[in-house]
């Protein structure tokens, strides 16, 4: 393992498509962004020798969708009061967030090379005072949702249309602070608030089921006054459709259960609790990069097949 | 940084203990309403306790701008941080015991470390809830917050100082904690008083010994100085409303110019104002310091009873001062 | 108002009936205990000049039922490891708890005269180190349920049949710590645990609905894995039946929603939020005492009528 | 109360910095399993973090006796209090930052004030999680807990002391907090060491200046003393594993017998061990004290990097000591 260095940072800046782009174009753009973010994040974690790759990979499709096509945010005006807010409550996947922010122009890509270095701005949990686009200094679990509720309340007071999105882990929902916030959110009818749960069914040491079961999560959220939607958290099309269509019930905040796999889509990581904060070695890095490439090829192939099929059916 | 003029209002009056007393919560709510009228960004955030924070009038005047999250202190502080993210200036009002104990990680992470413009108002702190027992007595709050970086800690001594601290906090970006006392206290400052964070005020000149105090104990320190003067001892009384950042110059002047320091506060003896003064003198000018405060969970009793019992009656403070001569 | 003095403490010690007493006898005993506790508590709060009379009166029927006929506890062996545990999570109604403990022999009745006095053992929230029968030093809301879960876990580890009961306020359930504990309780299948909610729909400053609505509370508790039962929290018969029949679903902890009124049954207090911690003046005290007497007479009358009716129907 | 014999193991070895290093969590889990084998009352309570508390082996050996409440620190401490009510002796293991910040009111009310037999084990404290930032750095825990009555606070310096403190805690009724360090440290004590709460140990004699330290910094203090000796300065090193109750006699002996005191700890400069020492000397024997520790939220970096940067390299500590001569 070599120390993280500038040559390990190779991701292109992707930016946003025109709002006139078709849904298919948006989805393809998000998919490419997610792929680039994964490639880059793997290198960061491998070379820095630390990070939370499992949780990173389970969240990256959500992050890429939000920053790629949903959030009303602009790297040139990161402090615009009317911007949407995205709060990463599961702050341990800061690596994924930094890489996403770099992919969309909030953070100079080169700066990723300082990840976890002494005195770096990029520590293991995001710091809003150092990184443009970070809305809250998270890390301790169960902080993001209350902050998001506070921001959504401010939008309501301002009679503003800005929206608030927050991404939490599923294990994280064992923290009672989240339920306090959810009760307040529905009481105040904050329908501009969307909670996305990264439902990978794993936490730090074991499955959520073994540790402290969250099911029936949909019933819990519904009883706390949320409109509940379930999506495949790795399907960019589904994510785009759901995250841009909120709220689903006027007057109700939205609870999106995004079904994911920790470590997705890497064969040896996916759904394997050991990869919560394990670091891929040289061989594992190579394998993961290769798998991401193969998947891309397969997806292209499938798309072509589907497109051909579509034509035949006509 | 120390002003050396005693507040004029004190000179003209009789013994401090005979002055009329005021509940600082009234100054608190009047000032908050006043600030809210001129600055639309100001909002209140509470945990059910609208009445015990005396916020009914504020609620009537600004129904949308008093956000009651329910009995949920963690959420309360997180919500305040989110409101600040949205450009608001939240004044969080909650019993100091629950605000600081229950939401400490939110205070550390969401407010201090995130550098959010949130004003934490610890209501009825210290032993104000004397009869309600240690769970409601908030004697640890100062020591707890003093350990956290990026938090200005203010312990006002009377209604004027409470209002002044609030106006300063509203006008100054960044985290602040203000203790708002419930126990009635005599007025010490007049309207000419300006609060400057980190600045002490010598409220009584003296050169034998110094008493450094704040909050509900400051008038007791002044009463002790009156007694000491009657006995021929010249006691300086330094008002130290800001526990953090501390007015180091005022402390060191006391260490150099008088024979010892008594600190007296409605707080633990471990890590509060007394601890801050001790840490300061040992670094620069070692001096004897008698730290008065609470050294254990307190029994049942009124706030006054408990302060007296812990050696913070005027007699008790005077005696501590004499022990340094 | 005179200061609280020994002459204000007049309650008889009631103790428990034989376990062979009939249900009707038990219910009558509980009713008389509740009446005596209310009479005494009124005097305590009036003369001490402080207390939480509203919440006291909403909880006293539950307390009288538990100590009068449900809990396996013995004032002569208050430390018996195999005793049932009752944890008063809404610790602000310490006055009601002290009076109940005195009624059932845990606390010398005379000691009630020290309520809230300087250096008294009876402060505004219970202290287990001073008062026999107190299981936890509560006062900050949201602490009792986690402690109860811990005790129920200890019973499970010991393969003991001892049960754990905890009484919470309804406003109190806004604290997230409760939901953490409930998740853990159902995860660990603690069916020896019974949570009783004093569902008076008022909290300190307003109704629960105005503050931070808890409804649908049954759905919330069910989604958190509890068997939910609703009772009239002032009906001693219903309370006795439910509290002695737990668990209702093997493997599930029980959530009893006890519908109550704050200040029940005093006309000027009942369901009036102002009485959260107001102190009755002389005239109010007299009126309340008189109302309790009148109610007793009416109940006797009703009972006679019912008994006569029963006979006629035969 | 101070033992004055240096631990024999130190005398025979070379420079302390060259000794092999140990992760105290291994001593922690071995001792816990050992205690659990002989006392069925002992149980573990964790917040998901079985692995980072190194409790996998314990879990295998006692599957029923490791209670994982999930990611819920308030519940964790309340559950521990309830287990103690049921006659168990819970050892709560959680990252010190979350244990102390998130569950502080439970620690105060359910453990300390309730006087429950709960052992709180703050894992990976101080800046052990240096790269994870201030939210995970637990530099405030000592000051926070020191303000709470009825809580013995132990900061062991090596595996032997960690094990000894745990054995003492298991055998002694009442609340205790033990910091279990993650950062590797050389062995300082040998198996003959007995831990006595409130007792300091002079691990190196000296009469020019005293360094009082504990935890991961103690070996650095010893290394500083080695350096100082090479430069002709005789530095006493006092190991102060118990921050509360403090060994007042050992502090005052240092104040009287040497020219000044350096305190060095993996903790805040406000209210920690340094604060306790300052409060002690100003009360009885004013002396100069250089308080080394962290005076602000720390940047990203390894624990060793951050300690060095804050002046707690052996060089830094030696320099602080020299500044007092
Ligand atoms: C308050 C708090 N307790 C414990 C931790 C340690 N921790 C970091 S990540 C993690 C597991 C999180 O699981 P989950 O929320 O499911 O996230 P994901 O699976 O997406 O990584 C834990 C326990 C923490 N960061 N904060
Ligand atoms: C953590 C905490 N926050 C705030 C309070 C102040 N407080 C005391 S009683 C009360 C209202 C409780 O309402 P509820 O739980 O419904 O009890 P009840 O109606 O039975 O009195 C509040 C907010 C407290 N005791 N603890
Ligand atoms: Mg997960
Ligand atoms: Mg209620």
Tab-separated table of N, CA, C and O in Angstrom, chain C residues 115-184:
chain	number	residue	atom	x	y	z
C	115	UNK	N	-42.255	16.214	53.512
C	115	UNK	CA	-42.271	16.406	52.049
C	115	UNK	C	-41.748	17.795	51.648
C	115	UNK	O	-42.284	18.814	52.086
C	116	UNK	N	-40.692	17.821	50.880
C	116	UNK	CA	-40.080	19.043	50.325
C	116	UNK	C	-39.422	19.946	51.361
C	116	UNK	O	-38.967	21.051	51.014
C	117	UNK	N	-39.330	19.496	52.604
C	117	UNK	CA	-38.676	20.325	53.623
C	117	UNK	C	-37.160	20.301	53.433
C	117	UNK	O	-36.611	19.349	52.879
C	118	UNK	N	-36.482	21.311	53.954
C	118	UNK	CA	-35.022	21.308	53.847
C	118	UNK	C	-34.437	20.015	54.422
C	118	UNK	O	-34.856	19.582	55.500
C	119	UNK	N	-33.533	19.432	53.700
C	119	UNK	CA	-32.823	18.210	54.086
C	119	UNK	C	-33.731	16.977	54.221
C	119	UNK	O	-33.290	15.928	54.687
C	120	UNK	N	-34.963	17.095	53.762
C	120	UNK	CA	-35.873	15.947	53.806
C	120	UNK	C	-35.409	14.848	52.854
C	120	UNK	O	-34.730	15.097	51.863
C	121	UNK	N	-35.804	13.628	53.204
C	121	UNK	CA	-35.571	12.528	52.271
C	121	UNK	C	-36.565	12.554	51.127
C	121	UNK	O	-36.419	11.827	50.143
C	122	UNK	N	-37.624	13.339	51.303
C	122	UNK	CA	-38.710	13.340	50.321
C	122	UNK	C	-38.633	14.590	49.466
C	122	UNK	O	-39.350	15.571	49.692
C	123	UNK	N	-37.740	14.589	48.506
C	123	UNK	CA	-37.682	15.762	47.631
C	123	UNK	C	-38.685	15.607	46.496
C	123	UNK	O	-39.471	14.656	46.465
C	124	UNK	N	-38.680	16.553	45.593
C	124	UNK	CA	-39.694	16.581	44.544
C	124	UNK	C	-39.607	15.434	43.551
C	124	UNK	O	-40.484	15.288	42.693
C	125	UNK	N	-38.570	14.639	43.632
C	125	UNK	CA	-38.410	13.464	42.775
C	125	UNK	C	-37.820	12.343	43.616
C	125	UNK	O	-36.964	12.602	44.451
C	126	UNK	N	-38.230	11.120	43.392
C	126	UNK	CA	-37.877	10.050	44.323
C	126	UNK	C	-36.393	9.683	44.314
C	126	UNK	O	-35.736	9.706	43.275
C	127	UNK	N	-35.895	9.350	45.504
C	127	UNK	CA	-34.495	8.955	45.661
C	127	UNK	C	-34.456	7.587	46.338
C	127	UNK	O	-34.842	7.452	47.486
C	128	UNK	N	-33.990	6.607	45.617
C	128	UNK	CA	-34.024	5.234	46.126
C	128	UNK	C	-33.125	5.036	47.347
C	128	UNK	O	-33.335	4.113	48.128
C	129	UNK	N	-32.118	5.904	47.479
C	129	UNK	CA	-31.208	5.738	48.601
C	129	UNK	C	-31.816	6.220	49.911
C	129	UNK	O	-31.281	5.961	50.981
C	130	UNK	N	-32.932	6.923	49.804
C	130	UNK	CA	-33.583	7.442	50.996
C	130	UNK	C	-34.921	6.776	51.286
C	130	UNK	O	-35.368	6.782	52.418
C	131	UNK	N	-35.593	6.307	50.250
C	131	UNK	CA	-36.961	5.836	50.434
C	131	UNK	C	-37.073	4.373	50.011
C	131	UNK	O	-36.861	4.048	48.835
C	132	UNK	N	-37.416	3.522	50.967
C	132	UNK	CA	-37.590	2.098	50.670
C	132	UNK	C	-38.680	1.927	49.635
C	132	UNK	O	-39.741	2.552	49.728
C	133	UNK	N	-38.454	1.070	48.697
C	133	UNK	CA	-39.471	0.811	47.687
C	133	UNK	C	-39.270	1.604	46.409
C	133	UNK	O	-39.847	1.268	45.389
C	134	UNK	N	-38.459	2.639	46.486
C	134	UNK	CA	-38.154	3.383	45.249
C	134	UNK	C	-37.072	2.604	44.504
C	134	UNK	O	-36.051	2.244	45.087
C	135	UNK	N	-37.299	2.347	43.235
C	135	UNK	CA	-36.367	1.517	42.459
C	135	UNK	C	-35.390	2.329	41.614
C	135	UNK	O	-34.390	1.805	41.133
C	136	UNK	N	-35.711	3.599	41.365
C	136	UNK	CA	-34.826	4.397	40.511
C	136	UNK	C	-35.034	5.870	40.825
C	136	UNK	O	-36.148	6.297	41.102
C	137	UNK	N	-33.948	6.628	40.773
C	137	UNK	CA	-34.035	8.069	41.006
C	137	UNK	C	-34.434	8.742	39.700
C	137	UNK	O	-33.586	9.035	38.856
C	138	UNK	N	-35.709	8.964	39.545
C	138	UNK	CA	-36.184	9.566	38.297
C	138	UNK	C	-36.477	11.052	38.492
C	138	UNK	O	-36.306	11.584	39.576
C	139	UNK	N	-36.909	11.700	37.446
C	139	UNK	CA	-37.158	13.150	37.482
C	139	UNK	C	-36.976	13.715	36.082
C	139	UNK	O	-37.903	14.314	35.527
C	140	UNK	N	-35.812	13.523	35.497
C	140	UNK	CA	-35.668	13.852	34.076
C	140	UNK	C	-36.523	12.835	33.318
C	140	UNK	O	-36.425	11.632	33.590
C	141	UNK	N	-37.345	13.279	32.425
C	141	UNK	CA	-38.257	12.362	31.740
C	141	UNK	C	-37.500	11.465	30.775
C	141	UNK	O	-36.442	11.824	30.253
C	142	UNK	N	-38.055	10.286	30.555
C	142	UNK	CA	-37.454	9.375	29.587
C	142	UNK	C	-36.341	8.509	30.137
C	142	UNK	O	-35.575	7.928	29.370
C	143	UNK	N	-36.241	8.386	31.451
C	143	UNK	CA	-35.206	7.517	32.025
C	143	UNK	C	-35.744	6.163	32.489
C	143	UNK	O	-35.009	5.189	32.541
C	144	UNK	N	-37.025	6.134	32.866
C	144	UNK	CA	-37.542	4.932	33.506
C	144	UNK	C	-37.606	3.728	32.587
C	144	UNK	O	-37.310	2.599	32.989
C	145	UNK	N	-37.987	3.959	31.348
C	145	UNK	CA	-38.177	2.826	30.441
C	145	UNK	C	-36.866	2.078	30.170
C	145	UNK	O	-36.834	0.846	30.281
C	146	UNK	N	-35.768	2.783	29.861
C	146	UNK	CA	-34.505	2.055	29.704
C	146	UNK	C	-34.109	1.282	30.971
C	146	UNK	O	-33.634	0.143	30.881
C	147	UNK	N	-34.324	1.868	32.122
C	147	UNK	CA	-33.976	1.172	33.366
C	147	UNK	C	-34.844	-0.077	33.515
C	147	UNK	O	-34.355	-1.151	33.882
C	148	UNK	N	-36.122	0.068	33.197
C	148	UNK	CA	-37.030	-1.078	33.284
C	148	UNK	C	-36.589	-2.184	32.328
C	148	UNK	O	-36.615	-3.369	32.673
C	149	UNK	N	-36.172	-1.802	31.137
C	149	UNK	CA	-35.680	-2.797	30.177
C	149	UNK	C	-34.461	-3.505	30.758
C	149	UNK	O	-34.332	-4.734	30.663
C	150	UNK	N	-33.574	-2.753	31.384
C	150	UNK	CA	-32.391	-3.363	32.001
C	150	UNK	C	-32.792	-4.356	33.080
C	150	UNK	O	-32.259	-5.471	33.148
C	151	UNK	N	-33.772	-3.974	33.902
C	151	UNK	CA	-34.183	-4.915	34.937
C	151	UNK	C	-34.832	-6.158	34.329
C	151	UNK	O	-34.585	-7.287	34.766
C	152	UNK	N	-35.671	-5.948	33.332
C	152	UNK	CA	-36.328	-7.102	32.700
C	152	UNK	C	-35.288	-8.028	32.059
C	152	UNK	O	-35.428	-9.256	32.076
C	153	UNK	N	-34.230	-7.450	31.530
C	153	UNK	CA	-33.145	-8.279	30.983
C	153	UNK	C	-32.486	-9.086	32.094
C	153	UNK	O	-32.144	-10.258	31.906
C	154	UNK	N	-32.304	-8.461	33.246
C	154	UNK	CA	-31.674	-9.189	34.357
C	154	UNK	C	-32.563	-10.353	34.780
C	154	UNK	O	-32.061	-11.437	35.084
C	155	UNK	N	-33.884	-10.131	34.779
C	155	UNK	CA	-34.799	-11.210	35.160
C	155	UNK	C	-34.702	-12.350	34.151
C	155	UNK	O	-34.702	-13.529	34.510
C	156	UNK	N	-34.583	-11.982	32.894
C	156	UNK	CA	-34.474	-13.009	31.858
C	156	UNK	C	-33.181	-13.812	32.021
C	156	UNK	O	-33.186	-15.050	31.923
C	157	UNK	N	-32.096	-13.099	32.288
C	157	UNK	CA	-30.816	-13.782	32.514
C	157	UNK	C	-30.908	-14.717	33.712
C	157	UNK	O	-30.317	-15.799	33.714
C	158	UNK	N	-31.634	-14.290	34.733
C	158	UNK	CA	-31.774	-15.101	35.944
C	158	UNK	C	-32.818	-16.202	35.787
C	158	UNK	O	-33.041	-16.971	36.729
C	159	UNK	N	-33.493	-16.254	34.646
C	159	UNK	CA	-34.622	-17.161	34.451
C	159	UNK	C	-35.581	-17.035	35.646
C	159	UNK	O	-36.025	-18.009	36.239
C	160	UNK	N	-35.859	-15.776	35.973
C	160	UNK	CA	-36.732	-15.460	37.101
C	160	UNK	C	-38.101	-15.046	36.577
C	160	UNK	O	-38.223	-14.524	35.466
C	161	UNK	N	-39.128	-15.270	37.395
C	161	UNK	CA	-40.460	-14.863	36.973
C	161	UNK	C	-40.814	-13.462	37.446
C	161	UNK	O	-41.942	-13.016	37.290
C	162	UNK	N	-39.863	-12.768	38.052
C	162	UNK	CA	-40.192	-11.429	38.532
C	162	UNK	C	-40.510	-10.516	37.341
C	162	UNK	O	-39.938	-10.639	36.262
C	163	UNK	N	-41.471	-9.614	37.591
C	163	UNK	CA	-41.951	-8.753	36.515
C	163	UNK	C	-41.473	-7.315	36.704
C	163	UNK	O	-41.089	-6.903	37.797
C	164	UNK	N	-41.521	-6.569	35.631
C	164	UNK	CA	-41.107	-5.167	35.666
C	164	UNK	C	-42.246	-4.316	35.127
C	164	UNK	O	-42.749	-4.567	34.020
C	165	UNK	N	-42.643	-3.316	35.895
C	165	UNK	CA	-43.666	-2.364	35.469
C	165	UNK	C	-43.052	-0.974	35.468
C	165	UNK	O	-42.295	-0.624	36.374
C	166	UNK	N	-43.404	-0.205	34.477
C	166	UNK	CA	-42.914	1.175	34.451
C	166	UNK	C	-44.070	2.085	34.042
C	166	UNK	O	-44.844	1.747	33.142
C	167	UNK	N	-44.214	3.191	34.745
C	167	UNK	CA	-45.273	4.162	34.422
C	167	UNK	C	-44.640	5.406	33.826
C	167	UNK	O	-43.793	6.046	34.469
C	168	UNK	N	-45.047	5.729	32.606
C	168	UNK	CA	-44.522	6.949	31.968
C	168	UNK	C	-45.663	7.930	31.727
C	168	UNK	O	-46.822	7.533	31.636
C	169	UNK	N	-45.297	9.197	31.609
C	169	UNK	CA	-46.260	10.184	31.147
C	169	UNK	C	-46.477	10.024	29.655
C	169	UNK	O	-45.724	9.313	28.975
C	170	UNK	N	-47.493	10.683	29.117
C	170	UNK	CA	-47.645	10.625	27.663
C	170	UNK	C	-46.738	11.661	26.992
C	170	UNK	O	-45.987	11.330	26.070
C	171	UNK	N	-46.723	12.882	27.520
C	171	UNK	CA	-45.777	13.867	26.992
C	171	UNK	C	-44.356	13.322	27.048
C	171	UNK	O	-43.542	13.536	26.136
C	172	UNK	N	-44.082	12.601	28.097
C	172	UNK	CA	-42.760	12.005	28.283
C	172	UNK	C	-42.321	11.156	27.098
C	172	UNK	O	-41.118	11.033	26.828
C	173	UNK	N	-43.297	10.579	26.403
C	173	UNK	CA	-42.943	9.698	25.282
C	173	UNK	C	-42.368	10.467	24.092
C	173	UNK	O	-41.926	9.875	23.115
C	174	UNK	N	-42.360	11.780	24.194
C	174	UNK	CA	-41.658	12.562	23.164
C	174	UNK	C	-40.148	12.392	23.284
C	174	UNK	O	-39.425	12.684	22.333
C	175	UNK	N	-39.671	11.935	24.428
C	175	UNK	CA	-38.238	11.688	24.592
C	175	UNK	C	-37.831	10.446	23.804
C	175	UNK	O	-38.383	9.357	24.010
C	176	UNK	N	-36.832	10.577	22.966
C	176	UNK	CA	-36.399	9.468	22.133
C	176	UNK	C	-35.844	8.282	22.901
C	176	UNK	O	-35.891	7.149	22.416
C	177	UNK	N	-35.331	8.528	24.094
C	177	UNK	CA	-34.769	7.434	24.885
C	177	UNK	C	-35.798	6.322	25.091
C	177	UNK	O	-35.438	5.147	25.172
C	178	UNK	N	-37.083	6.690	25.184
C	178	UNK	CA	-38.124	5.684	25.348
C	178	UNK	C	-38.195	4.757	24.151
C	178	UNK	O	-38.393	3.552	24.291
C	179	UNK	N	-38.048	5.331	22.975
C	179	UNK	CA	-38.183	4.523	21.756
C	179	UNK	C	-36.958	3.649	21.553
C	179	UNK	O	-37.045	2.544	21.021
C	180	UNK	N	-35.819	4.109	22.001
C	180	UNK	CA	-34.636	3.241	22.009
C	180	UNK	C	-34.926	2.011	22.873
C	180	UNK	O	-34.647	0.873	22.493
C	181	UNK	N	-35.467	2.293	24.051
C	181	UNK	CA	-35.711	1.207	25.004
C	181	UNK	C	-36.788	0.264	24.493
C	181	UNK	O	-36.691	-0.956	24.662
C	182	UNK	N	-37.808	0.809	23.841
C	182	UNK	CA	-38.887	-0.043	23.350
C	182	UNK	C	-38.382	-0.966	22.255
C	182	UNK	O	-38.734	-2.149	22.190
C	183	UNK	N	-37.538	-0.416	21.392
C	183	UNK	CA	-36.945	-1.252	20.349
C	183	UNK	C	-36.151	-2.396	20.967
C	183	UNK	O	-36.276	-3.545	20.545
C	184	UNK	N	-35.363	-2.057	21.986
C	184	UNK	CA	-34.556	-3.093	22.636
C	184	UNK	C	-35.445	-4.097	23.370
C	184	UNK	O	-35.179	-5.303	23.361
